[in-house]
Structure formats: C-alpha cells, structure tokens
Amino acid sequence: DIVMTQTPLSSPVTVGQPASISCRSSQSLVHSDGNTYLSWLHQRPGQPPRLLIYKISNRFSGVPDRFNGSGAGTDFTLKINRVEAEDVGFYYCMQGTQLPWTFGQGTKVEIK
Amino acid sequence: EVLVVESGGTLVQPGGSLRLSCAVSGFTVTNNFMSWVRQAPGKGLEWVSMIYSGGNTYYQDSVKGRFTMSRDNSKNTVYLQMNSLRAEDTAIYYCVRHFYDRSGHGNRAFDIWGQGTMVTLSS
C-alpha cells in the first residue's frame, strides 16, 4: 500500500497569515496514464470532508482561490494564502493512483 | 440537487452483521463510481470499498471476505453488507461519489460525501 505522510500534524495560524501543509507518498503517484491522482480534502468539526483540490493543483468547483496545490512525484503541498476563520479543521491528502486508495493522517489547522 | 444519504448504522455485537444503505439523488448510481470511506472515532479517513459503473467491486484488505458492496439500480441505492464485524470496524461510514469532470474524465477523487452513518461494535 502507498503510505501518505503529512506534516505538520498541527498548524496554529493567525487569521490573514499563510499556512502550508506537506504530503509525501511512499512511492511515485504518477499513474500509467500520465496523471498524478493526488487530492486534498478539508473536514470541519462534525462535518464530512469536502473536496478542495484534485490532480495536484486543480481547484474543485466553489473552492476559494486562496487554496493552492502543487508538487510532483512523491512530494506535494497545500498552501492557504491568507487563512480565514472558516478554514479551521483537518486537512487530508489522498492518493487515487493505486488501490487501495490511501489518505494522509490529517493536519489540524487552528486559529491562534 | 445532488445528495447522498446513508442509513443503517447502529450498535452491533462483535461477530454480527449489518447492512448499510446509501440512497442517492440528483445522479444515478449506474453511471457513477461509488465508494465507502470510514472514519474511526477521533481518527483519520480510510477507504473501504468501491463499485465501478460496470459493477466491479474492490475492497480494502482488512474487510475483504467480510464486506460486500452492491447496488440496486431501480432504487438508486448502494449498499455495504458487513459480516463478521470486529471492534476495529467501529467508525462513521461515509458513502461517496467519485468525481468525473465535465469532459467525462475520472479524477480519482471524491466530490460528493454523505453525512455518514455510525457503526459501533460493542458487546
């Protein structure tokens, strides 16, 4: 199985400041079709997760442009340009390149 | 409106069985890939199973042989039959839709999530 490792596990941030989350996979996420199936999800307390980013850097419909994904191969990053209060919660990376699809352990973003 | 609604979660004894249901609206299960994803209390997310539009199913190793995912096209509903339940199966079970963009390309991500249904194992 592909292991997804996120850092940091906790990120206290000030509203208006940037935040960055790293996600590393135990093997390359480049699929034989040439795509890299790395997505990011956000889960607020008591809510189901919601899709933010797919295929490394594509923002899902309705996702604010302060969320940006980047990376390649085995190293990926989610950046929030200016954190807002509603951005608190857990962020998960997920790989869909190889079964079983696997998630990172989650990064908790909280406001200082 | 696109909706996914899970049901069937309850308290069950280890070794018991349970069937979860996922009723969808706003799209058809026949034309979409669907998965179950679970989240143990206070823990992260774990993919459990998926069913392709063609009917093929795939499972996490830890549930293979115990869980069966299926669908009823006439009811636009997906199911997860869970047998030989263990304490470690305790979790919220989410039914999720796989994301296909407007050009019809699969993106191997989950775009629609239900609110989840809680399965608790306890003797």
mmCIF file of C-alpha atoms in Angstrom:
data_model
loop_
_atom_site.group_PDB
_atom_site.id
_atom_site.type_symbol
_atom_site.label_atom_id
_atom_site.label_comp_id
_atom_site.label_asym_id
_atom_site.label_seq_id
_atom_site.Cartn_x
_atom_site.Cartn_y
_atom_site.Cartn_z
ATOM 1 C CA ASP A 1 0.000 0.000 0.000
ATOM 2 C CA ILE A 2 1.113 3.570 -0.633
ATOM 3 C CA VAL A 3 1.708 5.370 2.645
ATOM 4 C CA MET A 4 0.834 9.065 2.746
ATOM 5 C CA THR A 5 2.662 11.153 5.356
ATOM 6 C CA GLN A 6 1.558 14.671 6.210
ATOM 7 C CA THR A 7 3.497 17.343 8.056
ATOM 8 C CA PRO A 8 2.908 19.117 10.285
ATOM 9 C CA LEU A 9 0.182 17.275 12.183
ATOM 10 C CA SER A 10 -0.895 20.536 13.784
ATOM 11 C CA SER A 11 -0.664 24.072 12.477
ATOM 12 C CA PRO A 12 -1.711 27.049 14.616
ATOM 13 C CA VAL A 13 -2.092 30.052 12.341
ATOM 14 C CA THR A 14 -3.122 33.677 12.622
ATOM 15 C CA VAL A 15 -6.060 34.865 10.547
ATOM 16 C CA GLY A 16 -4.747 36.532 7.424
ATOM 17 C CA GLN A 17 -1.442 34.674 7.512
ATOM 18 C CA PRO A 18 -0.446 31.835 5.181
ATOM 19 C CA ALA A 19 -0.430 28.149 6.031
ATOM 20 C CA SER A 20 1.286 25.267 4.327
ATOM 21 C CA ILE A 21 0.814 21.513 4.608
ATOM 22 C CA SER A 22 3.144 18.931 3.149
ATOM 23 C CA CYS A 23 2.173 15.464 1.947
ATOM 24 C CA ARG A 24 4.702 12.839 0.954
ATOM 25 C CA SER A 25 3.903 9.474 -0.624
ATOM 26 C CA SER A 26 5.952 6.296 -0.159
ATOM 27 C CA GLN A 27 6.123 5.858 -3.932
ATOM 28 C CA SER A 28 5.502 7.946 -7.006
ATOM 29 C CA LEU A 29 1.863 8.879 -7.623
ATOM 30 C CA VAL A 30 2.319 9.173 -11.370
ATOM 31 C CA HIS A 31 -0.202 6.800 -12.935
ATOM 32 C CA SER A 32 0.494 4.829 -16.106
ATOM 33 C CA ASP A 33 -1.944 7.192 -17.872
ATOM 34 C CA GLY A 34 0.383 10.104 -17.080
ATOM 35 C CA ASN A 35 -1.844 11.719 -14.475
ATOM 36 C CA THR A 36 -0.995 12.163 -10.801
ATOM 37 C CA TYR A 37 -4.017 11.443 -8.664
ATOM 38 C CA LEU A 38 -3.347 13.454 -5.540
ATOM 39 C CA SER A 39 -6.245 15.303 -3.949
ATOM 40 C CA TRP A 40 -6.793 17.410 -0.843
ATOM 41 C CA LEU A 41 -9.850 17.429 1.394
ATOM 42 C CA HIS A 42 -10.979 19.636 4.257
ATOM 43 C CA GLN A 43 -13.054 18.433 7.174
ATOM 44 C CA ARG A 44 -14.624 20.870 9.598
ATOM 45 C CA PRO A 45 -15.575 19.597 13.067
ATOM 46 C CA GLY A 46 -18.660 17.422 12.943
ATOM 47 C CA GLN A 47 -18.876 17.571 9.161
ATOM 48 C CA PRO A 48 -17.973 15.172 6.359
ATOM 49 C CA PRO A 49 -14.878 16.012 4.344
ATOM 50 C CA ARG A 50 -15.190 18.105 1.213
ATOM 51 C CA LEU A 51 -13.019 18.091 -1.874
ATOM 52 C CA LEU A 52 -10.677 21.066 -2.300
ATOM 53 C CA ILE A 53 -8.059 20.098 -4.875
ATOM 54 C CA TYR A 54 -7.755 17.230 -7.362
ATOM 55 C CA LYS A 55 -4.884 16.052 -9.572
ATOM 56 C CA ILE A 56 -2.352 18.031 -7.536
ATOM 57 C CA SER A 57 -3.417 21.563 -8.359
ATOM 58 C CA ASN A 58 -6.962 21.746 -9.741
ATOM 59 C CA ARG A 59 -9.381 23.586 -7.526
ATOM 60 C CA PHE A 60 -12.766 21.927 -7.196
ATOM 61 C CA SER A 61 -15.878 23.934 -8.010
ATOM 62 C CA GLY A 62 -16.558 26.687 -5.476
ATOM 63 C CA VAL A 63 -13.212 26.416 -3.695
ATOM 64 C CA PRO A 64 -11.717 29.861 -2.984
ATOM 65 C CA ASP A 65 -8.562 30.759 -4.869
ATOM 66 C CA ARG A 66 -6.632 31.182 -1.622
ATOM 67 C CA PHE A 67 -6.236 27.368 -1.706
ATOM 68 C CA ASN A 68 -3.425 26.200 -3.948
ATOM 69 C CA GLY A 69 -1.957 22.773 -4.531
ATOM 70 C CA SER A 70 1.426 21.967 -6.007
ATOM 71 C CA GLY A 71 4.030 19.234 -6.245
ATOM 72 C CA ALA A 72 5.018 16.232 -8.295
ATOM 73 C CA GLY A 73 6.054 12.602 -7.944
ATOM 74 C CA THR A 74 6.099 11.965 -4.216
ATOM 75 C CA ASP A 75 6.064 15.462 -2.700
ATOM 76 C CA PHE A 76 3.005 17.673 -2.570
ATOM 77 C CA THR A 77 1.933 20.858 -0.814
ATOM 78 C CA LEU A 78 -1.306 22.583 0.021
ATOM 79 C CA LYS A 79 -0.977 26.308 0.664
ATOM 80 C CA ILE A 80 -3.610 28.611 2.070
ATOM 81 C CA ASN A 81 -2.636 32.142 1.119
ATOM 82 C CA ARG A 82 -4.497 34.010 3.835
ATOM 83 C CA VAL A 83 -6.165 31.827 6.406
ATOM 84 C CA GLU A 84 -9.728 32.687 7.330
ATOM 85 C CA ALA A 85 -11.582 31.553 10.444
ATOM 86 C CA GLU A 86 -13.698 29.129 8.383
ATOM 87 C CA ASP A 87 -10.549 27.262 7.291
ATOM 88 C CA VAL A 88 -10.127 25.550 10.663
ATOM 89 C CA GLY A 89 -10.364 21.790 10.801
ATOM 90 C CA PHE A 90 -8.469 18.844 9.425
ATOM 91 C CA TYR A 91 -6.857 18.640 6.016
ATOM 92 C CA TYR A 92 -6.184 15.305 4.336
ATOM 93 C CA CYS A 93 -4.245 14.398 1.242
ATOM 94 C CA MET A 94 -5.372 11.324 -0.652
ATOM 95 C CA GLN A 95 -3.852 9.268 -3.442
ATOM 96 C CA GLY A 96 -6.045 7.621 -6.087
ATOM 97 C CA THR A 97 -3.227 6.289 -8.223
ATOM 98 C CA GLN A 98 -3.080 2.778 -6.821
ATOM 99 C CA LEU A 99 -5.547 0.596 -4.946
ATOM 100 C CA PRO A 100 -6.102 0.722 -2.069
ATOM 101 C CA TRP A 101 -6.599 4.479 -2.214
ATOM 102 C CA THR A 102 -4.985 5.908 0.895
ATOM 103 C CA PHE A 103 -5.141 9.081 2.962
ATOM 104 C CA GLY A 104 -2.626 11.027 4.956
ATOM 105 C CA GLN A 105 -3.141 11.034 8.709
ATOM 106 C CA GLY A 106 -4.516 14.557 8.649
ATOM 107 C CA THR A 107 -3.279 18.016 9.641
ATOM 108 C CA LYS A 108 -5.201 20.069 12.151
ATOM 109 C CA VAL A 109 -5.370 23.770 11.322
ATOM 110 C CA GLU A 110 -6.456 26.000 14.168
ATOM 111 C CA ILE A 111 -6.514 29.720 14.771
ATOM 112 C CA LYS A 112 -4.013 31.143 17.266
ATOM 113 C CA GLU B 1 -29.840 18.672 -6.001
ATOM 114 C CA VAL B 2 -27.125 16.078 -5.706
ATOM 115 C CA LEU B 3 -27.478 14.198 -2.434
ATOM 116 C CA VAL B 4 -26.115 11.107 -0.772
ATOM 117 C CA VAL B 5 -27.852 9.800 2.361
ATOM 118 C CA GLU B 6 -26.514 6.895 4.377
ATOM 119 C CA SER B 7 -28.515 4.813 6.824
ATOM 120 C CA GLY B 8 -28.342 1.556 8.721
ATOM 121 C CA GLY B 9 -25.636 2.301 11.255
ATOM 122 C CA THR B 10 -26.279 1.069 14.771
ATOM 123 C CA LEU B 11 -24.796 -0.685 17.787
ATOM 124 C CA VAL B 12 -23.927 -4.297 16.994
ATOM 125 C CA GLN B 13 -22.066 -7.086 18.754
ATOM 126 C CA PRO B 14 -18.711 -8.368 17.531
ATOM 127 C CA GLY B 15 -19.258 -11.190 15.074
ATOM 128 C CA GLY B 16 -22.568 -9.719 13.991
ATOM 129 C CA SER B 17 -23.768 -8.428 10.623
ATOM 130 C CA LEU B 18 -25.133 -5.154 9.367
ATOM 131 C CA ARG B 19 -26.198 -3.675 6.051
ATOM 132 C CA LEU B 20 -25.621 -0.010 5.329
ATOM 133 C CA SER B 21 -27.619 1.770 2.654
ATOM 134 C CA CYS B 22 -26.736 4.819 0.597
ATOM 135 C CA ALA B 23 -29.623 6.442 -1.242
ATOM 136 C CA VAL B 24 -28.590 8.967 -3.841
ATOM 137 C CA SER B 25 -30.476 11.668 -5.713
ATOM 138 C CA GLY B 26 -29.542 14.046 -8.473
ATOM 139 C CA PHE B 27 -27.485 11.406 -10.259
ATOM 140 C CA THR B 28 -27.641 7.664 -10.936
ATOM 141 C CA VAL B 29 -25.501 5.013 -9.271
ATOM 142 C CA THR B 30 -25.479 3.135 -12.572
ATOM 143 C CA ASN B 31 -23.401 5.813 -14.267
ATOM 144 C CA ASN B 32 -21.075 6.604 -11.409
ATOM 145 C CA PHE B 33 -18.325 5.006 -9.404
ATOM 146 C CA MET B 34 -19.143 4.946 -5.691
ATOM 147 C CA SER B 35 -17.103 4.174 -2.596
ATOM 148 C CA TRP B 36 -17.461 3.716 1.127
ATOM 149 C CA VAL B 37 -14.953 5.556 3.301
ATOM 150 C CA ARG B 38 -14.849 5.186 7.073
ATOM 151 C CA GLN B 39 -13.531 7.214 9.969
ATOM 152 C CA ALA B 40 -12.963 5.687 13.390
ATOM 153 C CA PRO B 41 -13.743 7.993 16.334
ATOM 154 C CA GLY B 42 -11.093 10.714 16.533
ATOM 155 C CA LYS B 43 -9.110 9.147 13.696
ATOM 156 C CA GLY B 44 -8.405 9.747 10.032
ATOM 157 C CA LEU B 45 -10.056 8.532 6.864
ATOM 158 C CA GLU B 46 -9.856 5.032 5.431
ATOM 159 C CA TRP B 47 -11.138 3.908 2.045
ATOM 160 C CA VAL B 48 -13.178 0.708 2.439
ATOM 161 C CA SER B 49 -14.641 -0.353 -0.894
ATOM 162 C CA MET B 50 -15.699 0.846 -4.322
ATOM 163 C CA ILE B 51 -18.060 -0.212 -7.072
ATOM 164 C CA TYR B 52 -17.458 0.708 -10.682
ATOM 165 C CA SER B 53 -20.251 1.746 -13.019
ATOM 166 C CA GLY B 54 -19.792 -1.652 -14.701
ATOM 167 C CA GLY B 55 -20.369 -3.411 -11.397
ATOM 168 C CA ASN B 56 -16.831 -4.495 -10.486
ATOM 169 C CA THR B 57 -16.029 -4.133 -6.809
ATOM 170 C CA TYR B 58 -12.789 -3.630 -4.892
ATOM 171 C CA TYR B 59 -12.044 -3.777 -1.181
ATOM 172 C CA GLN B 60 -9.565 -2.757 1.467
ATOM 173 C CA ASP B 61 -7.652 -5.874 2.565
ATOM 174 C CA SER B 62 -8.931 -5.603 6.133
ATOM 175 C CA VAL B 63 -12.549 -6.075 5.003
ATOM 176 C CA LYS B 64 -12.054 -8.417 2.061
ATOM 177 C CA GLY B 65 -14.174 -11.542 2.509
ATOM 178 C CA ARG B 66 -16.293 -9.886 5.205
ATOM 179 C CA PHE B 67 -17.814 -6.855 3.447
ATOM 180 C CA THR B 68 -19.736 -6.827 0.173
ATOM 181 C CA MET B 69 -20.626 -3.698 -1.743
ATOM 182 C CA SER B 70 -23.564 -3.799 -4.132
ATOM 183 C CA ARG B 71 -26.195 -1.588 -5.686
ATOM 184 C CA ASP B 72 -29.841 -1.609 -6.674
ATOM 185 C CA ASN B 73 -30.233 0.414 -9.850
ATOM 186 C CA SER B 74 -34.023 0.557 -9.539
ATOM 187 C CA LYS B 75 -33.706 2.169 -6.098
ATOM 188 C CA ASN B 76 -30.663 4.262 -6.996
ATOM 189 C CA THR B 77 -29.068 2.910 -3.857
ATOM 190 C CA VAL B 78 -25.701 1.469 -2.928
ATOM 191 C CA TYR B 79 -25.215 -0.999 -0.081
ATOM 192 C CA LEU B 80 -22.470 -2.273 2.162
ATOM 193 C CA GLN B 81 -23.148 -5.693 3.674
ATOM 194 C CA MET B 82 -20.843 -6.144 6.648
ATOM 195 C CA ASN B 83 -20.387 -9.593 8.202
ATOM 196 C CA SER B 84 -18.133 -10.944 10.945
ATOM 197 C CA LEU B 85 -17.843 -7.472 12.400
ATOM 198 C CA ARG B 86 -14.897 -6.623 14.632
ATOM 199 C CA ALA B 87 -14.251 -3.932 17.208
ATOM 200 C CA GLU B 88 -11.939 -2.168 14.757
ATOM 201 C CA ASP B 89 -14.857 -1.707 12.329
ATOM 202 C CA THR B 90 -16.306 0.904 14.676
ATOM 203 C CA ALA B 91 -16.495 4.084 12.613
ATOM 204 C CA ILE B 92 -18.595 6.598 10.780
ATOM 205 C CA TYR B 93 -19.198 5.162 7.304
ATOM 206 C CA TYR B 94 -19.414 7.699 4.503
ATOM 207 C CA CYS B 95 -20.847 6.969 1.085
ATOM 208 C CA VAL B 96 -19.004 8.968 -1.542
ATOM 209 C CA ARG B 97 -19.205 9.633 -5.246
ATOM 210 C CA HIS B 98 -16.171 9.553 -7.476
ATOM 211 C CA PHE B 99 -15.517 12.824 -9.265
ATOM 212 C CA TYR B 100 -15.816 12.988 -13.026
ATOM 213 C CA ASP B 101 -15.257 16.355 -14.664
ATOM 214 C CA ARG B 102 -17.400 17.852 -17.415
ATOM 215 C CA SER B 103 -15.380 16.176 -20.124
ATOM 216 C CA GLY B 104 -16.126 12.815 -18.536
ATOM 217 C CA HIS B 105 -12.624 12.169 -17.251
ATOM 218 C CA GLY B 106 -12.237 10.397 -13.945
ATOM 219 C CA ASN B 107 -10.146 12.247 -11.415
ATOM 220 C CA ARG B 108 -9.875 9.523 -8.766
ATOM 221 C CA ALA B 109 -11.156 11.851 -6.077
ATOM 222 C CA PHE B 110 -14.375 12.051 -4.084
ATOM 223 C CA ASP B 111 -16.642 15.002 -4.804
ATOM 224 C CA ILE B 112 -19.915 14.182 -3.029
ATOM 225 C CA TRP B 113 -19.997 12.948 0.577
ATOM 226 C CA GLY B 114 -22.943 11.948 2.680
ATOM 227 C CA GLN B 115 -23.256 12.897 6.347
ATOM 228 C CA GLY B 116 -22.255 9.378 7.330
ATOM 229 C CA THR B 117 -23.792 6.656 9.455
ATOM 230 C CA MET B 118 -22.244 5.446 12.715
ATOM 231 C CA VAL B 119 -21.433 1.780 13.255
ATOM 232 C CA THR B 120 -20.483 0.847 16.810
ATOM 233 C CA LEU B 121 -19.176 -2.538 17.838
ATOM 234 C CA SER B 122 -19.712 -3.413 21.481
ATOM 235 C CA SER B 123 -20.542 -6.482 23.481
#
